[in-house]
Each structure stands twice: as C-alpha cells, then as structure tokens.
mmCIF file of C-alpha atoms in Angstrom:
data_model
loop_
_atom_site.group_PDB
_atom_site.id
_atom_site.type_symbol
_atom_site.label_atom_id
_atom_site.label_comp_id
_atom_site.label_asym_id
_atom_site.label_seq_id
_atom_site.Cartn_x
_atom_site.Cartn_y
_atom_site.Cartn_z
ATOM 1 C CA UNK A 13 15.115 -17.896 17.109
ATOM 2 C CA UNK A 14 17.013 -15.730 16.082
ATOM 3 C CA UNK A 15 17.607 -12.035 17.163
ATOM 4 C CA UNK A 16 17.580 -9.139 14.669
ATOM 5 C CA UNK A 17 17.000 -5.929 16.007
ATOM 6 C CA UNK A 18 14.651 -3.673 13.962
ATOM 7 C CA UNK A 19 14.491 -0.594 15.695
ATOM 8 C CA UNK A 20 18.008 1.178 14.579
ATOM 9 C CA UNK A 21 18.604 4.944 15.654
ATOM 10 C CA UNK A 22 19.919 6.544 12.473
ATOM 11 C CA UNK A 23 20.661 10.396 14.230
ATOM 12 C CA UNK A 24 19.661 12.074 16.915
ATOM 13 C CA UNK A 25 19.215 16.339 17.222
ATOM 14 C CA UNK A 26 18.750 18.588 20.079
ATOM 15 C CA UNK A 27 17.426 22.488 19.851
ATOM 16 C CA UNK A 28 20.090 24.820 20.167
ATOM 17 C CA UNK A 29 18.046 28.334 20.939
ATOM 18 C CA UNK A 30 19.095 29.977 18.099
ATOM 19 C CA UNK A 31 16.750 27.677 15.351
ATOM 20 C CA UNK A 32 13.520 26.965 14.551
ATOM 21 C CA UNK A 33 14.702 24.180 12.677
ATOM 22 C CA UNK A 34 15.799 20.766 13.220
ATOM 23 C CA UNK A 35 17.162 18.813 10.380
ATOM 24 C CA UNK A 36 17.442 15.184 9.122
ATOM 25 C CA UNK A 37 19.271 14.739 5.999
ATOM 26 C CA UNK A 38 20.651 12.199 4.002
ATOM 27 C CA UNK A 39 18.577 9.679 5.088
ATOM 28 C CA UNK A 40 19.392 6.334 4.217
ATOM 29 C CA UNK A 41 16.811 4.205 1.909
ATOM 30 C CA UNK A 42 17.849 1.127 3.469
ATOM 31 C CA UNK A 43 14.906 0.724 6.139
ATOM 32 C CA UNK A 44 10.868 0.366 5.302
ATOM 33 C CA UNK A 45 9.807 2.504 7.922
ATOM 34 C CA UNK A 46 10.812 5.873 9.986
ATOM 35 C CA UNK A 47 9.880 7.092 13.299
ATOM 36 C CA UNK A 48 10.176 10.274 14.063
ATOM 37 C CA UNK A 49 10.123 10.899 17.833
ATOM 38 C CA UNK A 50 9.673 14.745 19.529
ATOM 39 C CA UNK A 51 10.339 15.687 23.051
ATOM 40 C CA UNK A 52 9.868 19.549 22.329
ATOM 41 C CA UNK A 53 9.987 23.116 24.296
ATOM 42 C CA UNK A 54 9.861 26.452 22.491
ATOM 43 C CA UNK A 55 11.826 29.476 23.442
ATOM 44 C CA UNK A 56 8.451 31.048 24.362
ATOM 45 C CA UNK A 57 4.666 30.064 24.522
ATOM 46 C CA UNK A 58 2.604 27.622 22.537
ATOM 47 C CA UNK A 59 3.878 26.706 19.140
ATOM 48 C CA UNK A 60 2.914 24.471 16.314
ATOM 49 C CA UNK A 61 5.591 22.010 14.935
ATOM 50 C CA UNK A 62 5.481 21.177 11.248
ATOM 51 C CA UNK A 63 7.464 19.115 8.537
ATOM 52 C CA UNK A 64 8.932 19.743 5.239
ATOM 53 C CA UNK A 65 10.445 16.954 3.358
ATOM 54 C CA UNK A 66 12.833 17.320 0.768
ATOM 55 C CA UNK A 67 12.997 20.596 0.818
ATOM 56 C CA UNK A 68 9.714 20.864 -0.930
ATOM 57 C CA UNK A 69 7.840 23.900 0.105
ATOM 58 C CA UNK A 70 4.749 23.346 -2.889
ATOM 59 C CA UNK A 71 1.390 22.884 -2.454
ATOM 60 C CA UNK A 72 1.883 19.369 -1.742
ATOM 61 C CA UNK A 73 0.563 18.245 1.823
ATOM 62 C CA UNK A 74 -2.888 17.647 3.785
ATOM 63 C CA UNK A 75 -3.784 16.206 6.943
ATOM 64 C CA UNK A 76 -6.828 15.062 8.658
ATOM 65 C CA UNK A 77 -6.941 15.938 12.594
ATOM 66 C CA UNK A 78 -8.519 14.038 15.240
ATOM 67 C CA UNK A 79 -8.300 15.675 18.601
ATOM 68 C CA UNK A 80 -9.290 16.045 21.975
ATOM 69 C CA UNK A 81 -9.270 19.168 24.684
ATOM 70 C CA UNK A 82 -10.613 17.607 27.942
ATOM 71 C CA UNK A 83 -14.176 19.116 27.030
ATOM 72 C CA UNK A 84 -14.686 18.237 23.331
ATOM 73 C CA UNK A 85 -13.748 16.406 20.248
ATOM 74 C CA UNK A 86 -12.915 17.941 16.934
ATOM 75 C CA UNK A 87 -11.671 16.780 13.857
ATOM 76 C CA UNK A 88 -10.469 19.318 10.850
ATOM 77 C CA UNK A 89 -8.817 19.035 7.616
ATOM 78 C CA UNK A 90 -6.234 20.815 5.633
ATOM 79 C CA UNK A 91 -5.144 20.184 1.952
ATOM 80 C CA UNK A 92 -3.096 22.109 -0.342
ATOM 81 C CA UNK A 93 -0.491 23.181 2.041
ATOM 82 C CA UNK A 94 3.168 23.905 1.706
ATOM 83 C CA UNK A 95 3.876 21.721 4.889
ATOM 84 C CA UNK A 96 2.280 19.668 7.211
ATOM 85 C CA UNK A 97 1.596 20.703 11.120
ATOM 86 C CA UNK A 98 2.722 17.587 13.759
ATOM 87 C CA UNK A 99 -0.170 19.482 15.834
ATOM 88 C CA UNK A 100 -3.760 21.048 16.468
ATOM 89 C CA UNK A 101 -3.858 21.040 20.077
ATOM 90 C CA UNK A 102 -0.999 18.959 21.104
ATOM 91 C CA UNK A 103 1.334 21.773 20.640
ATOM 92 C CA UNK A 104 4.809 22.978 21.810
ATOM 93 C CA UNK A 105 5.061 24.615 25.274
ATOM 94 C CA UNK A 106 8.147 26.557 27.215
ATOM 95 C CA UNK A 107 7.550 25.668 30.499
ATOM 96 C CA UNK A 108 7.582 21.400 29.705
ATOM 97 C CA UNK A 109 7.955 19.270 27.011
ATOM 98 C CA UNK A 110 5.263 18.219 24.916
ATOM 99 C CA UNK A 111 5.785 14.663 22.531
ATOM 100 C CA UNK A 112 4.701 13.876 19.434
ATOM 101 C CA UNK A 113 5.666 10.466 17.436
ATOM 102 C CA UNK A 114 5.263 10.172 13.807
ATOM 103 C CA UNK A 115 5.326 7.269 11.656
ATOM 104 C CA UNK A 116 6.516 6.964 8.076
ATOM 105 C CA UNK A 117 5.356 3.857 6.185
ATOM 106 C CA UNK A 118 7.412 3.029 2.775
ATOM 107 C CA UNK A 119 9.189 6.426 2.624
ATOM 108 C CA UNK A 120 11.157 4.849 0.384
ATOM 109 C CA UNK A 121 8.913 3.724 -2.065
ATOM 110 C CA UNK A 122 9.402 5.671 -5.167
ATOM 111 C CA UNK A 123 6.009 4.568 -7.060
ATOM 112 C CA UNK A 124 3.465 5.961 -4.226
ATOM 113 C CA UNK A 125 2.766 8.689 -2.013
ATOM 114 C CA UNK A 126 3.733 9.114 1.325
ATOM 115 C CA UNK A 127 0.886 8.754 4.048
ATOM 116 C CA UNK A 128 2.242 9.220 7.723
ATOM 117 C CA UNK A 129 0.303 9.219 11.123
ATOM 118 C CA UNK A 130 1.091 11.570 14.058
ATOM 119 C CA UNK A 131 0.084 11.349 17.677
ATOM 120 C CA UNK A 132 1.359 14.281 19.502
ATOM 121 C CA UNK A 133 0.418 15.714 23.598
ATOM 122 C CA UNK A 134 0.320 18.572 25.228
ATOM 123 C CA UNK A 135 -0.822 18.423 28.413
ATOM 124 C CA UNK A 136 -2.204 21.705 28.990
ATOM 125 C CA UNK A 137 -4.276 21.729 25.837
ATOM 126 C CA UNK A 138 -5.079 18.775 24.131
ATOM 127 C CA UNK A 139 -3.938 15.689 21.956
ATOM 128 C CA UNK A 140 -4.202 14.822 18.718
ATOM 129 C CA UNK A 141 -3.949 11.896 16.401
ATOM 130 C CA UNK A 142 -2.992 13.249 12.234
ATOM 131 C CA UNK A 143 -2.772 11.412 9.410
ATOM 132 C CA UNK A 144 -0.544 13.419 6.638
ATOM 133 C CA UNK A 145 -0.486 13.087 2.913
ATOM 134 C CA UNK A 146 3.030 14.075 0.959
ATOM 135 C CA UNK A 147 1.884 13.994 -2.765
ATOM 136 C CA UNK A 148 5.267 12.837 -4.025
ATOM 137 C CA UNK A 149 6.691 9.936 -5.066
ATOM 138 C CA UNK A 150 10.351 10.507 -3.903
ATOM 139 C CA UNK A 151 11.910 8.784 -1.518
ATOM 140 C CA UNK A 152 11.911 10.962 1.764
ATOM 141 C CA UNK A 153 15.713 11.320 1.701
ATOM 142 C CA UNK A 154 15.452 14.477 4.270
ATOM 143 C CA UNK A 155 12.940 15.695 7.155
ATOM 144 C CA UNK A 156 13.091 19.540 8.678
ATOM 145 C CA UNK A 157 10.719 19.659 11.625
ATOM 146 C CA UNK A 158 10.072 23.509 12.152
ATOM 147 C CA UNK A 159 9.169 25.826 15.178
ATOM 148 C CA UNK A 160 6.291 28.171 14.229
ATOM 149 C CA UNK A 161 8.114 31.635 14.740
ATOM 150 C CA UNK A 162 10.321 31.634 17.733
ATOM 151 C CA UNK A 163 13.435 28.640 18.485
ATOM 152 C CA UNK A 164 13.504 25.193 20.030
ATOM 153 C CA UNK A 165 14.950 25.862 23.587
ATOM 154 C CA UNK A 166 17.672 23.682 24.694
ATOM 155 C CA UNK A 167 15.752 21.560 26.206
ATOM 156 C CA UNK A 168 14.301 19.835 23.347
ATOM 157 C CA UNK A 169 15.174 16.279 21.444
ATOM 158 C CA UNK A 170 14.467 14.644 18.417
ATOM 159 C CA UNK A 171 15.243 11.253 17.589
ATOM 160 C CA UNK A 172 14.841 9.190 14.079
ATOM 161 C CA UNK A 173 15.038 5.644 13.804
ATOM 162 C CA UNK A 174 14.663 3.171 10.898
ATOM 163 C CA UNK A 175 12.793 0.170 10.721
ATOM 164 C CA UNK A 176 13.587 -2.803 9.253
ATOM 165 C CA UNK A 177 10.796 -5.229 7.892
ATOM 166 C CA UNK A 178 11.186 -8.903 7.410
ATOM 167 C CA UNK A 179 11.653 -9.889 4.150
ATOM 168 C CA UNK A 180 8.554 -10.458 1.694
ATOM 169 C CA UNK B 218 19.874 8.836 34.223
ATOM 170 C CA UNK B 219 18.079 6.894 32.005
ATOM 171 C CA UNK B 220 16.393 3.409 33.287
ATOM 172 C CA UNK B 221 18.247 0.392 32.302
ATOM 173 C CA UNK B 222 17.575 -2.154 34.846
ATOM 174 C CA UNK B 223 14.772 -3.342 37.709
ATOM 175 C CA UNK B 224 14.777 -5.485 40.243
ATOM 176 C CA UNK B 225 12.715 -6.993 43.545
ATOM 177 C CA UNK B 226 14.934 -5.589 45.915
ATOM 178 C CA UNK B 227 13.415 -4.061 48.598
ATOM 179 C CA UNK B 228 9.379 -3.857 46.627
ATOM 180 C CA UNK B 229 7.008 -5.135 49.193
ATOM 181 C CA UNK B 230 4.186 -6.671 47.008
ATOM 182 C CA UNK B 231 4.284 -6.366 43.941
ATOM 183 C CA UNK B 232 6.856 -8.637 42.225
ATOM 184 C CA UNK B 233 8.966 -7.962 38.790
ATOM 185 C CA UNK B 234 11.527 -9.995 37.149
ATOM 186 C CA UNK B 235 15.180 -8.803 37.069
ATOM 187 C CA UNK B 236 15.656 -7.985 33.531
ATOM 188 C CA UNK B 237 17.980 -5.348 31.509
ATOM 189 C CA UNK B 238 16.879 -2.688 28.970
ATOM 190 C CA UNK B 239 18.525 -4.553 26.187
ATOM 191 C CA UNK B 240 16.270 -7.706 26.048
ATOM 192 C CA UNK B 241 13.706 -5.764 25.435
ATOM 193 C CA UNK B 242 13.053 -5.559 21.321
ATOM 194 C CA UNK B 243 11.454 -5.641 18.255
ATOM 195 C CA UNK B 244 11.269 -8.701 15.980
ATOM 196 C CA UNK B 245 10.541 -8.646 12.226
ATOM 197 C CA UNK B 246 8.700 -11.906 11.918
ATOM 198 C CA UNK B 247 7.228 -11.393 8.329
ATOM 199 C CA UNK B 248 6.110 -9.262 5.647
ATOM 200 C CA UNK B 249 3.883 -9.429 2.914
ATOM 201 C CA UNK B 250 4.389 -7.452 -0.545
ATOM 202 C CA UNK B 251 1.959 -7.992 -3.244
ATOM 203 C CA UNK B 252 3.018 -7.615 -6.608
ATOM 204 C CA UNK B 253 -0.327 -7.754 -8.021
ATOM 205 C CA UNK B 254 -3.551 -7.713 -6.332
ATOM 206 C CA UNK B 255 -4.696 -10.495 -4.095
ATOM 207 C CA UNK B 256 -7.993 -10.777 -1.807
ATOM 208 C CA UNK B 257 -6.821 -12.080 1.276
ATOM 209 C CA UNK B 258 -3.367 -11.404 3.500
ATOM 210 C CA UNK B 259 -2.466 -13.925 6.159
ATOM 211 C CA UNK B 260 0.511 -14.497 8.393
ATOM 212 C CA UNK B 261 0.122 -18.261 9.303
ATOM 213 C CA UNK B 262 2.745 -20.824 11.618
ATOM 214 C CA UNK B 263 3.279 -16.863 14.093
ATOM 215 C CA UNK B 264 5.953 -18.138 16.372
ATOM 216 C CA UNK B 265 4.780 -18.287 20.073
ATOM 217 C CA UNK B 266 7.943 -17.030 21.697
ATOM 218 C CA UNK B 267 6.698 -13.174 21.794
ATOM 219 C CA UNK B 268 5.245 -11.258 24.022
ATOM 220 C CA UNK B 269 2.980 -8.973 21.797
ATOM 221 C CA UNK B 270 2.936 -8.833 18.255
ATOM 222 C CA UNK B 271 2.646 -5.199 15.847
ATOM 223 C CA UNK B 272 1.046 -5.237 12.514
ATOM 224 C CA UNK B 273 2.085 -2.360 10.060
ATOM 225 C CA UNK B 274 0.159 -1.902 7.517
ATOM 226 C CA UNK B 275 0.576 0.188 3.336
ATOM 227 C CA UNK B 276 -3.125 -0.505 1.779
ATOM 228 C CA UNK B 277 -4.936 0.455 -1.052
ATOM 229 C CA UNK B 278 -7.780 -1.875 -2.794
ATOM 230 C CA UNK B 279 -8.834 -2.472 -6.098
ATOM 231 C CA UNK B 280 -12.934 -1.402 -5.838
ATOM 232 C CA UNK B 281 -13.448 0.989 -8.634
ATOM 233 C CA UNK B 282 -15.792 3.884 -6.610
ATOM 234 C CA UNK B 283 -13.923 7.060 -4.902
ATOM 235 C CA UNK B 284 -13.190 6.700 -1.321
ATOM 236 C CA UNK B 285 -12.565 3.808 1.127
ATOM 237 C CA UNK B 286 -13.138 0.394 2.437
ATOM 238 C CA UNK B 287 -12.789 -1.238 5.998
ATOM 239 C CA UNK B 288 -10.085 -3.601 6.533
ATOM 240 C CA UNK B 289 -11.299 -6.772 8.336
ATOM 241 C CA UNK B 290 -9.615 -8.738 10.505
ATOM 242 C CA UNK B 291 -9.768 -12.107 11.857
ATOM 243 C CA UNK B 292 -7.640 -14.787 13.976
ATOM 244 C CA UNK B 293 -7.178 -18.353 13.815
ATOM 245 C CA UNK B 294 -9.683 -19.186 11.003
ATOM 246 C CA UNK B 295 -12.459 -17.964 12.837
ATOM 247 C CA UNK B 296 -15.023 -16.434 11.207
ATOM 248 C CA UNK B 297 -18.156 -17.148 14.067
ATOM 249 C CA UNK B 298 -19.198 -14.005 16.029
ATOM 250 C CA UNK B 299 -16.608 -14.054 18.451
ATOM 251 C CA UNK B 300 -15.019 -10.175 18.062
ATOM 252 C CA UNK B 301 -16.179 -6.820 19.050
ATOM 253 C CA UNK B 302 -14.399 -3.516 18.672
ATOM 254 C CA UNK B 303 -14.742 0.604 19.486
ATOM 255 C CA UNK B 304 -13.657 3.253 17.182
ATOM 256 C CA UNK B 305 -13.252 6.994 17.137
ATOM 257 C CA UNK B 306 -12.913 8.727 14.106
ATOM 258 C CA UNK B 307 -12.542 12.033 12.698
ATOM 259 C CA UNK B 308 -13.250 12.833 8.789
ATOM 260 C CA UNK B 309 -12.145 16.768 8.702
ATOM 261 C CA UNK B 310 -15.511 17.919 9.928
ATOM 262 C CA UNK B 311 -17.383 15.209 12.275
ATOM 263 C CA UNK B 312 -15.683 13.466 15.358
ATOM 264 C CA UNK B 313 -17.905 10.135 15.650
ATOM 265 C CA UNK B 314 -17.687 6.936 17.083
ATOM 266 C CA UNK B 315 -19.197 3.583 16.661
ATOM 267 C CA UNK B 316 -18.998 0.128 17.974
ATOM 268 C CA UNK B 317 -19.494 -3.132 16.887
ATOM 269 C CA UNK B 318 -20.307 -6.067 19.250
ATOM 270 C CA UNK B 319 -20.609 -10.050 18.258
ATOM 271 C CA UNK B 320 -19.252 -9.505 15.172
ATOM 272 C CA UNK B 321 -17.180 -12.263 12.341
ATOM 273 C CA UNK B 322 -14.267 -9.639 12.361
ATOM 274 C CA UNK B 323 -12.550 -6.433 13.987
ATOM 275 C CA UNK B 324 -13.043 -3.776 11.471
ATOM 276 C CA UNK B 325 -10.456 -1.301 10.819
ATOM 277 C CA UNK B 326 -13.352 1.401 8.960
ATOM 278 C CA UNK B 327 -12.306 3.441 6.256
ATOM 279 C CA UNK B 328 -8.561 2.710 6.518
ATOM 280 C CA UNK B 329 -7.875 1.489 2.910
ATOM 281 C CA UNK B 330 -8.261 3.641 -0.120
ATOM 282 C CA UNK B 331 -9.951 2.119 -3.655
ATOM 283 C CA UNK B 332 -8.586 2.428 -6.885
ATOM 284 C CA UNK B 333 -11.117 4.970 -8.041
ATOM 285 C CA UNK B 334 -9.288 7.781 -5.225
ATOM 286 C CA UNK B 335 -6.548 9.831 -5.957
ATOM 287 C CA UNK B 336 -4.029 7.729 -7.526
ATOM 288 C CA UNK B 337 -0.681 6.260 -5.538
ATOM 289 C CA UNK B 338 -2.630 7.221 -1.990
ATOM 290 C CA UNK B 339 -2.443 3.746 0.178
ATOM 291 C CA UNK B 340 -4.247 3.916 3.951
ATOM 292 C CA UNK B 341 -1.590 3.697 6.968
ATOM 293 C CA UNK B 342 -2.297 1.166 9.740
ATOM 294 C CA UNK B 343 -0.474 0.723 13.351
ATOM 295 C CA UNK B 344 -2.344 -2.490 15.185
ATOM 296 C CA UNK B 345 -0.944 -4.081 18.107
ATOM 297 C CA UNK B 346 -2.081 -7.580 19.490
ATOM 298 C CA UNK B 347 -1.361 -7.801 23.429
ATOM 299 C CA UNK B 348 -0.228 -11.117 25.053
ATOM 300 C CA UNK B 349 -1.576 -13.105 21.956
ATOM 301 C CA UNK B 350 0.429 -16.390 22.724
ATOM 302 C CA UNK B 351 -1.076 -16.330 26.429
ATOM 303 C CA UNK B 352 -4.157 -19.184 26.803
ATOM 304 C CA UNK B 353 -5.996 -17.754 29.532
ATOM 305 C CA UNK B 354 -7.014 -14.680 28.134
ATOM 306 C CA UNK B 355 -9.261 -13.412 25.373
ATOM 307 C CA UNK B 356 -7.221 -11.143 23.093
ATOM 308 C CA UNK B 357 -6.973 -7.260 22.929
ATOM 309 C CA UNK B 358 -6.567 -5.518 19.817
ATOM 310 C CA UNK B 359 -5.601 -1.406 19.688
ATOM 311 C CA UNK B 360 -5.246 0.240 16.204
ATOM 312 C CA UNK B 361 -4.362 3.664 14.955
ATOM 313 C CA UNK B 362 -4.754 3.996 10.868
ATOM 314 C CA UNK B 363 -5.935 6.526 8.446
ATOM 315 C CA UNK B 364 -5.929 7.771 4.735
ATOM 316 C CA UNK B 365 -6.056 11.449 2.995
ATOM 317 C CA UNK B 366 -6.316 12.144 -0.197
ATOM 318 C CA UNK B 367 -6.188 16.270 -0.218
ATOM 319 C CA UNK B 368 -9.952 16.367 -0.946
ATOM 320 C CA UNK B 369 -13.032 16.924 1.243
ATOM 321 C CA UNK B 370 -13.936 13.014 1.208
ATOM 322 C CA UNK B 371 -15.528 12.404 4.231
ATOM 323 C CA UNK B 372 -14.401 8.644 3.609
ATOM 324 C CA UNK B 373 -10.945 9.751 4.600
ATOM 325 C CA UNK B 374 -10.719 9.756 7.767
ATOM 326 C CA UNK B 375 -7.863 9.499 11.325
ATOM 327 C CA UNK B 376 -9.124 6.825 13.498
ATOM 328 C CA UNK B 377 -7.967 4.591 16.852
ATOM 329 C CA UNK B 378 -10.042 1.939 17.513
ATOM 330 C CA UNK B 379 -9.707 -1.091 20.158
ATOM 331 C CA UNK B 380 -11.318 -4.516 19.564
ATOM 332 C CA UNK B 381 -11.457 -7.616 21.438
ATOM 333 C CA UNK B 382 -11.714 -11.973 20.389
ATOM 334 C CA UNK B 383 -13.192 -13.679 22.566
ATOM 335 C CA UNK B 384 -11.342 -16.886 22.504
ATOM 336 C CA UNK B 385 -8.462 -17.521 25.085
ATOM 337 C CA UNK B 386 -6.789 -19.936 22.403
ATOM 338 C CA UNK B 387 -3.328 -18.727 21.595
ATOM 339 C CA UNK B 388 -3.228 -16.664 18.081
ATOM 340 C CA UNK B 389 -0.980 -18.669 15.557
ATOM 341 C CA UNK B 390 -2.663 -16.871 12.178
ATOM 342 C CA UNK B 391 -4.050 -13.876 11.659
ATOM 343 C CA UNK B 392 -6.126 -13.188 8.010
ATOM 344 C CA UNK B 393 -6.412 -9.435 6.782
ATOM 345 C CA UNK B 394 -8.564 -8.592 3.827
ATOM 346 C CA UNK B 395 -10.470 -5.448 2.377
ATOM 347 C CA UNK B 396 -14.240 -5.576 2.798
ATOM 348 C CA UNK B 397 -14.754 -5.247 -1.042
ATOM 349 C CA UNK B 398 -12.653 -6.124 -3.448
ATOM 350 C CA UNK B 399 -8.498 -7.065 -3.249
ATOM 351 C CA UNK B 400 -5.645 -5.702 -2.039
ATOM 352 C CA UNK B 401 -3.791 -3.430 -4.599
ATOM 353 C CA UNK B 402 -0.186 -3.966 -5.889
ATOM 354 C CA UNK B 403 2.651 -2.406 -3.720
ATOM 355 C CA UNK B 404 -0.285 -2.955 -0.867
ATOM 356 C CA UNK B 405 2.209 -4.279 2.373
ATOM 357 C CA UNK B 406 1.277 -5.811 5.798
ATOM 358 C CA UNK B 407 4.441 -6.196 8.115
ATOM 359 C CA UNK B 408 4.450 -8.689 11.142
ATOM 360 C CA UNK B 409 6.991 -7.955 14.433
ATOM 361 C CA UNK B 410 7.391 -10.026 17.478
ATOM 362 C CA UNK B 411 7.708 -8.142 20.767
ATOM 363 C CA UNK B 412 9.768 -9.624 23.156
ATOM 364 C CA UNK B 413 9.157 -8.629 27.224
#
C-alpha cells in the first residue's frame, strides 16, 4: 500500500504581543480541506477569537453554538454578522492556553458556500462545538483569526494544514 | 520537547510497542464527487491494513421542502436492527438530545440541507470509525456535523453524536444515503485510513 501523507502543514504563526491579529494568506487551492488549529493566550483576561476570510468584513457569516459550562447546556445562533466568533464559552485566557480546531470542507470550491465546524476549550468556562456559514462562493484564499480588543501574548500558536483527498 | 518516540523500558505493566512519531498518519483511501445527484454513497473493497478510518463529509440533498434531512448510515450491507446511536444537538435556541437503540442505521439528524434551503449551503460532517478492521469487537462510531443557513431554522442545527454496530465482523463497506431523497451535485464523502 502505498503511503501518501495527507496531512501537509502549509504555515505556521505565533502571537507577537503587539497584534490582535494572526494572518494566513495566500493560501494555496491545491488541498480539499483546511484545519485550522489554535493554542491561544491573550495579553489580558477572557477573549473571544473570531475569523475573517478574504478580507470580507460584510454581512456575510452565521453560526450555530452548541456549548457546555459544567452546569448547563446552551445552544445560540447568530446570522448576519461581519465575522464569525471560534467561541461562546471556550474562550481565550492569559493565564493558559485555551484550543480550538476548525475545519474547512471544500474551501476551494468556487460554486458553494463555505460551511466550517469549530470545537474550541477553555477550561475554566466551558466548550463549545460551532458550525459557521461564509455566504461566498470564493475560494478561501486568506484566513485572519482576531483577538477581541487586546493582543495574542507570546505564548500563543496557530497552525494551518491542508488536506489532501483521494481522488474521485 | 515535543514527543517523538515510546518505548517499554522501564514501564512495569502496562506494555506499548516501540514506535516513532512518523508512522503515525493519515491515508486518503477514497473519495466520492457526484456530478449529478445520486441516492446512495458507498465505499466498498475498504482495505484492512488501518487502524481507524475518518469519513468527511460536503452534503446537500435534492428534497424540495426548506430545511434538513438525516444522513443514514450503514456497514457491510446490513440493514437488520443491529445499530444504536446518542446525539446532542443544539438548533440556536434548544440544547436536546435523543437516542436511538435497535435501529437499521446510525443517523446523523439534520446534517444535510434540501434543495428547497438557502441555495449553495451543503451540511459538514466529521465521523470517525474506531478499530473497524478488528473481529472481536462491535464497532464505535463518533460524529461531529452541522448545517446553517443564516436563518432561524430550527432544522439547522451543531450536533456530536456516538453510535454503535453490533456485529464484531470486520467493516469492508460502508453505504451513506440521505433519509429522503438523493444526494445533490458537488455533494462529497471522503474516506482516510488511519494508521497506529
């Protein structure tokens, strides 16, 4: 049998403490699917993490929120956003990292939206399991994860890797 | 320092194979894109040599109505009452969660959107099958999947769900199909072997 690997890293990022942004541009269209993995800390207290792709900034993303807080379970929606949150309870601490792991199906599938899932932890408040709607049909050629209002501390890492499907 | 190798030395019990980081990976065995719409989506001949195999799933159907359909899945051909399963699910306002028990398939609820929905939105699904080559064991099923559609739908829903066949044989097909209807066009179903 033999052996293709199908997990390929394609960059890696770190937080510098002076952004609230992390950037992945000039992604190639080469793979069928993208993970998106977060090891985050903010430069102070709980923050929310959210995406932009393409530099689109319109009214063009919703979620639907499944989480969990140790004593309850809640779900939520949001449409008609100008970005989509990685989080709900599962945020971004400074004192530890908190993960979250997002998966883009054909993001390079130019005749259909883009529907992604999150599952992101935080172990002091909760976890949560998203699925996101991007109401374009681009190709996702670029991902900026932000910080909601203070920087990524040092101490944080990002990595995106492609995946390859076999062939249909 | 990152983890790259284990061994038995010195571990007083338990007992682990000496192995290094980099045999450890992800296979693309197969993949499925329809071109036009078809009812049923199998993977047949899976090679045994895995360890655990990953589904990922792009779906939309071709039922008229707004909202969604289950996905249904089944192994080996067999359609008796041999699979059970567990969800959780959240629709933007509820958190519920169901289960099914001596069922014909493992349902995957509300993961694929119809044709009548917001146009170009296609459900997401993440299913892994655990040790599905061994013969001793029945097999374990976990899923994560979803769909949105920016609207207030309660058919659109985030849901994990675990399920279970109860037959130790080893799985060398696995069938996929919407509970109504046929798979869309551009609908794909991806098969990876995971080697441990």
């Amino acid at each position: 049998m033999s052996k293709t690997a199908t997990y390929s890293l394609i960059a890696t990022a770190s937080g510098t403490g002076s952004s609230n942004t992390i950037s992945f541009i000039d992604i190639p269209q080469t793979f069928t699917d993208l993970i998106l993995i977060s090891s985050a800390q903010s430069a102070s207290g709980q923050r929310q993490q959210y995406f932009e792709f393409n530099s689109d900034t319109t009214q063009k993303y919703s979620r639907t929120i499944l989480s969990g807080t140790g004593t309850s379970a809640v779900s939520a929606r949001d449409s008609n956003q100008f970005q989509t949150y990685l989080d709900y309870y599962g945020v971004v601490e400074s004192t530890f990292p908190g993960s979250a792991i997002t998966h883009f199906l054909d993001y390079s599938n130019t005749t259909t939206f883009k529907t992604m899932l999150t599952r992101s932890n935080d172990p002091s408040l909760g976890l949560d399991a998203i699925v996101h709607l991007y109401r374009s049909t681009f190709a996702i050629s670029r991902i900026d994860i932000k910080l909601n209002a203070v920087n990524y501390s040092t101490a944080s890492r990002f990595k995106l890797y492609g995946i390859q499907a076999g062939n249909a | 320092m990152s983890i790259t190798k284990l061994t038995t030395n010195g571990i007083v019990g338990a007992k682990y194979d000496t192995v290094s980081a980099d045999n450890y990976y992800m296979e693309p065995i197969a993949t499925t894109l329809l071109t036009s719409s078809q009812t049923v989506i199998s993977f047949t001949n899976i090679p045994q040599g895995y360890k655990h195999l990953q589904i990922k799933g792009f779906a939309r159907d071709t039922e008229a109505a707004a909202g969604t359909d289950d996905m249904w899945m089944t192994f080996n051909g067999d359609g008796s009452a041999s699979y059970s399963r567990h969800v959780l699910s959240g629709d933007g306002t509820s958190v519920t969660s169901g289960a099914n028990l001596s069922t014909t398939r493992i349902p995957f609820g509300n993961s694929i959107p119809r044709t009548g929905s917001l146009a170009s939105v296609f459900g997401v699904l993440l299913i892994d099958i655990l040790d599905y080559a061994n013969g001793n064991k029945y097999k374990t099923v976990r899923g994560l999947y979803g769909a949105n559609e920016n609207s207030t739908n309660t058919g659109f829903r985030i849901c994990v769900n675990s399920g279970l066949w109860m037959n130790t044989a080893p799985i060398t097909s696995i069938s996929m199909q919407p509970e109504a209807g046929s798979f869309a066009t551009n609908t794909r179903f991806s098969l990876y072997g995971i080697r441990g």
